[in-house]
XYZ file of C-alpha atoms in Angstrom:
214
model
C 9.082 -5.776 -23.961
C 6.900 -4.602 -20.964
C 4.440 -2.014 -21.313
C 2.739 0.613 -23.731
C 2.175 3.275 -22.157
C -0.644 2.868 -20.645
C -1.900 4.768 -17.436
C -0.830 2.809 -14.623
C -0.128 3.603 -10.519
C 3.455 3.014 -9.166
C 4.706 2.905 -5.557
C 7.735 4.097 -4.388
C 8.314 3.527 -1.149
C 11.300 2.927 1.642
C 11.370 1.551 5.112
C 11.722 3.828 8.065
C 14.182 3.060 10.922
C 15.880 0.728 8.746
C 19.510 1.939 9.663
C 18.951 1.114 12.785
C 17.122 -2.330 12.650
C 18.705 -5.788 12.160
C 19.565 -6.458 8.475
C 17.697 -9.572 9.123
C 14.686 -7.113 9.767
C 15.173 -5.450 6.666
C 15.294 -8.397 4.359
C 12.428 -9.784 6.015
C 10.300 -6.325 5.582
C 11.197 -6.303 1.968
C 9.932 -9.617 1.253
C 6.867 -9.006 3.271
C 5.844 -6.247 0.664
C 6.872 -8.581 -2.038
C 4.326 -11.129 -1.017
C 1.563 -8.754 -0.366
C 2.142 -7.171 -4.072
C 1.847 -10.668 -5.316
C -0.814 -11.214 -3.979
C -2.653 -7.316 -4.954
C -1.199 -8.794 -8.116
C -4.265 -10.985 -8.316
C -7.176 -8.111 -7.048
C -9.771 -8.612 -10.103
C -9.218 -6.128 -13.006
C -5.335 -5.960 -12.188
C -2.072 -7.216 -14.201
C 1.606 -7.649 -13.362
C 3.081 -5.883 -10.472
C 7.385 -6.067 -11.379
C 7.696 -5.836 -7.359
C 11.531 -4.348 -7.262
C 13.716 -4.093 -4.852
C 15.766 -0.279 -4.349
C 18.989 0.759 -2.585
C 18.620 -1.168 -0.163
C 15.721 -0.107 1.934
C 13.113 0.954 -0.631
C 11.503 -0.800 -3.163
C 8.914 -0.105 -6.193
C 5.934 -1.667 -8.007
C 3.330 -1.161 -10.612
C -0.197 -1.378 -10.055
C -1.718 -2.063 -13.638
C -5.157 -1.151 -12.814
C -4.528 2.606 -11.278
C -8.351 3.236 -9.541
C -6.073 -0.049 -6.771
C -3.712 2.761 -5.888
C -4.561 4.037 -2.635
C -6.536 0.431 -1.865
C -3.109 -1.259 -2.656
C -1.145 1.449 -0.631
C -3.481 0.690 2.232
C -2.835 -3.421 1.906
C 1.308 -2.876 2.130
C 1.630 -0.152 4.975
C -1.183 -2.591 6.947
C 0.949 -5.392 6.425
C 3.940 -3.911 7.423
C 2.579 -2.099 10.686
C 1.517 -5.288 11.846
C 4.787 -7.801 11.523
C 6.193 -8.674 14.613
C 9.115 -10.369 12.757
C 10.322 -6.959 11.287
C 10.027 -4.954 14.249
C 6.934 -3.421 12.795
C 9.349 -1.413 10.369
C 6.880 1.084 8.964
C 7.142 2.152 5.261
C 6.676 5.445 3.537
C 4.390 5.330 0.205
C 4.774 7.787 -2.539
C 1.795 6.905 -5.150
C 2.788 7.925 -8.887
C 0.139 8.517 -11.593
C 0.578 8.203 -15.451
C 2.133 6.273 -18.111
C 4.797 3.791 -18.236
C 7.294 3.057 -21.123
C 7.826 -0.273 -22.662
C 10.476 -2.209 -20.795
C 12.697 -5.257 -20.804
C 12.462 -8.227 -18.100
C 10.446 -7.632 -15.187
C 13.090 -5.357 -13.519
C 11.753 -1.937 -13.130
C 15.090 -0.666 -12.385
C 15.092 0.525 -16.891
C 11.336 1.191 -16.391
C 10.624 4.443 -17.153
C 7.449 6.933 -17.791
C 5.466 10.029 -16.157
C 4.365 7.567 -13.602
C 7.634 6.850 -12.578
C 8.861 10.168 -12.487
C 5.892 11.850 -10.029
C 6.511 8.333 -7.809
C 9.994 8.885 -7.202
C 10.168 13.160 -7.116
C 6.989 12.916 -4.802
C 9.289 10.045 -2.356
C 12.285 12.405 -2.588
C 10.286 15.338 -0.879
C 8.595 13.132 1.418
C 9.877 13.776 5.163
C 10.707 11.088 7.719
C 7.368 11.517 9.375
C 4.822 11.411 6.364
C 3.690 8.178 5.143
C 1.473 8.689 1.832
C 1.446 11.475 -0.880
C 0.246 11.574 -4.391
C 0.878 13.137 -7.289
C 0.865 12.828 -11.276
C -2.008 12.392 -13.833
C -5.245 13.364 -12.831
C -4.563 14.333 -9.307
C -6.489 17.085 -7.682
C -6.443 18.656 -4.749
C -9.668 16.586 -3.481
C -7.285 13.636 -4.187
C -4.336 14.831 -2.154
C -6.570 15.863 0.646
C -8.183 11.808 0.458
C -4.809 11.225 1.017
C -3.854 13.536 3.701
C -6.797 12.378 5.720
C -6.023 8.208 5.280
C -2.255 9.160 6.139
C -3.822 10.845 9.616
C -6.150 7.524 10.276
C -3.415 5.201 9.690
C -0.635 7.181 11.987
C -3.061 6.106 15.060
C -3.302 1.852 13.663
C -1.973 -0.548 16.308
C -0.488 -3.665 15.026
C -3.468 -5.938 15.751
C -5.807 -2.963 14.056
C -3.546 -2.960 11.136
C -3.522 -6.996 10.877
C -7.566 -6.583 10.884
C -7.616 -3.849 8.560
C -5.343 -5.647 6.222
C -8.141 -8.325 5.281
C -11.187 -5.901 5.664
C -9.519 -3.582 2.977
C -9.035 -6.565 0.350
C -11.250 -5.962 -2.665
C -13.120 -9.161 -1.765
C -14.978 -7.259 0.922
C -14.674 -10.133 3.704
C -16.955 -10.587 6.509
C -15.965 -10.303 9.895
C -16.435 -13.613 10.327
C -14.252 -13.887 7.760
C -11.587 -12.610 8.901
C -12.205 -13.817 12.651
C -11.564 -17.122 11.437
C -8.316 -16.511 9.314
C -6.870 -14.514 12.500
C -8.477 -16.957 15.138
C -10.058 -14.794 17.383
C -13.802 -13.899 18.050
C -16.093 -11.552 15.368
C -16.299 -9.620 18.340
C -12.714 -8.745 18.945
C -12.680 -8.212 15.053
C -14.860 -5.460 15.293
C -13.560 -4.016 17.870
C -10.080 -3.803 15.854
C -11.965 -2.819 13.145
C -13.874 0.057 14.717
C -10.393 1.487 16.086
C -9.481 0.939 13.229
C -11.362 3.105 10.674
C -11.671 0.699 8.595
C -15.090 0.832 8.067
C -14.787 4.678 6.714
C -11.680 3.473 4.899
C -13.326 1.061 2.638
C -15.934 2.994 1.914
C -13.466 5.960 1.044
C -11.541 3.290 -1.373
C -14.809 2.295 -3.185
C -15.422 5.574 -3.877
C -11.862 6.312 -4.641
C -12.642 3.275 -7.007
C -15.945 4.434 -8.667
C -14.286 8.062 -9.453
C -10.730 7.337 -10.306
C -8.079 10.438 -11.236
């Protein structure tokens, strides 16, 4: 059995355009969010994700440690905005807070729990143009405005600002060298992605986020 209810974060999300892309596209989106869970999987201070798949198009996961949701709701839309190989299918985010219910396997199609329940009513009432909302345990208006204002900044990402902002939002706090030499190109054009970006205000909005958690 999985889970005790504790407070945790879970992401609902589904892919946008789908219907019309390649299923190739789709399958290839899907387990592009996959691998960047696993890898938020291993942010210091987090657990087990239980990355699942959902009709088709959309998918779910739990973030263990909930003051990683909007940081880890950052990391997948940035790595989805930025893959060539998918089209740059974009993703809607729905960010659920509360508890989940113990569990069997690591299916979180029987998972169940408050956090669940805001997740997937707050995806539901999402339209095809918004990309992040919040709701559940804790959340205040400050919080949904936070959100509002990172779901403007993001609307405006190219796909090389997005690959950028992908590393520079990592918990790790990499330098722009850093990250020049894992996307081989100059510090210089870094920052320059970075600057369009936002990033800079972004992390500092997710630390915070971080340091004062709903």
């Amino acid at each position: 059995m999985i889970g005790d209810t504790s407070i945790v974060a879970v992401l609902s999300g589904d892919l946008i355009g789908s219907s019309e892309a390649p299923p190739k596209e789709t399958s290839i989106a899907i387990n592009r969010i996959l691998a960047t869970t696993a890898k938020i999987e291993t942010w210091d201070g987090n657990g087990p994700t239980y990355f699942t798949r959902m009709r088709g198009d959309g998918w779910q996961v739990v973030i263990s440690n909930p003051t990683y949701a909007l940081r880890a709701a950052l990391k997948v839309f940035a790595n989805q905005i930025s893959a060539k190989e998918t089209g740059y299918l974009q993703t809607r985010i729905a960010i659920g807070l509360g508890t989940m219910n113990a569990f069997d396997g690591a299916d979180l199609s029987s998972a169940s729990g408050s956090a669940f329940e805001a997740s997937g009513r707050t995806l539901d009432a999402m339209t095809r143009s918004d990309r992040f909302a919040i709701a559940g345990s804790g959340v205040s208006p400050l919080h949904q405005a936070v959100v509002e204002l990172t779901e403007e900044q993001i609307g405006r990402w190219t796909p090389e600002q997005a690959e950028a902002a992908a590393y520079y939002l990592s918990p790790s706090d990499p330098t722009l060298k850093d990250i020049a030499g894992e996307l081989g190109i100059s510090t210089q054009a870094v920052h320059s992605r970075i600057r369009g970006a936002g990033a800079q205000a972004l992390r500092n909005v997710v630390e915070h986020w971080e340091d004062t958690p709903c």
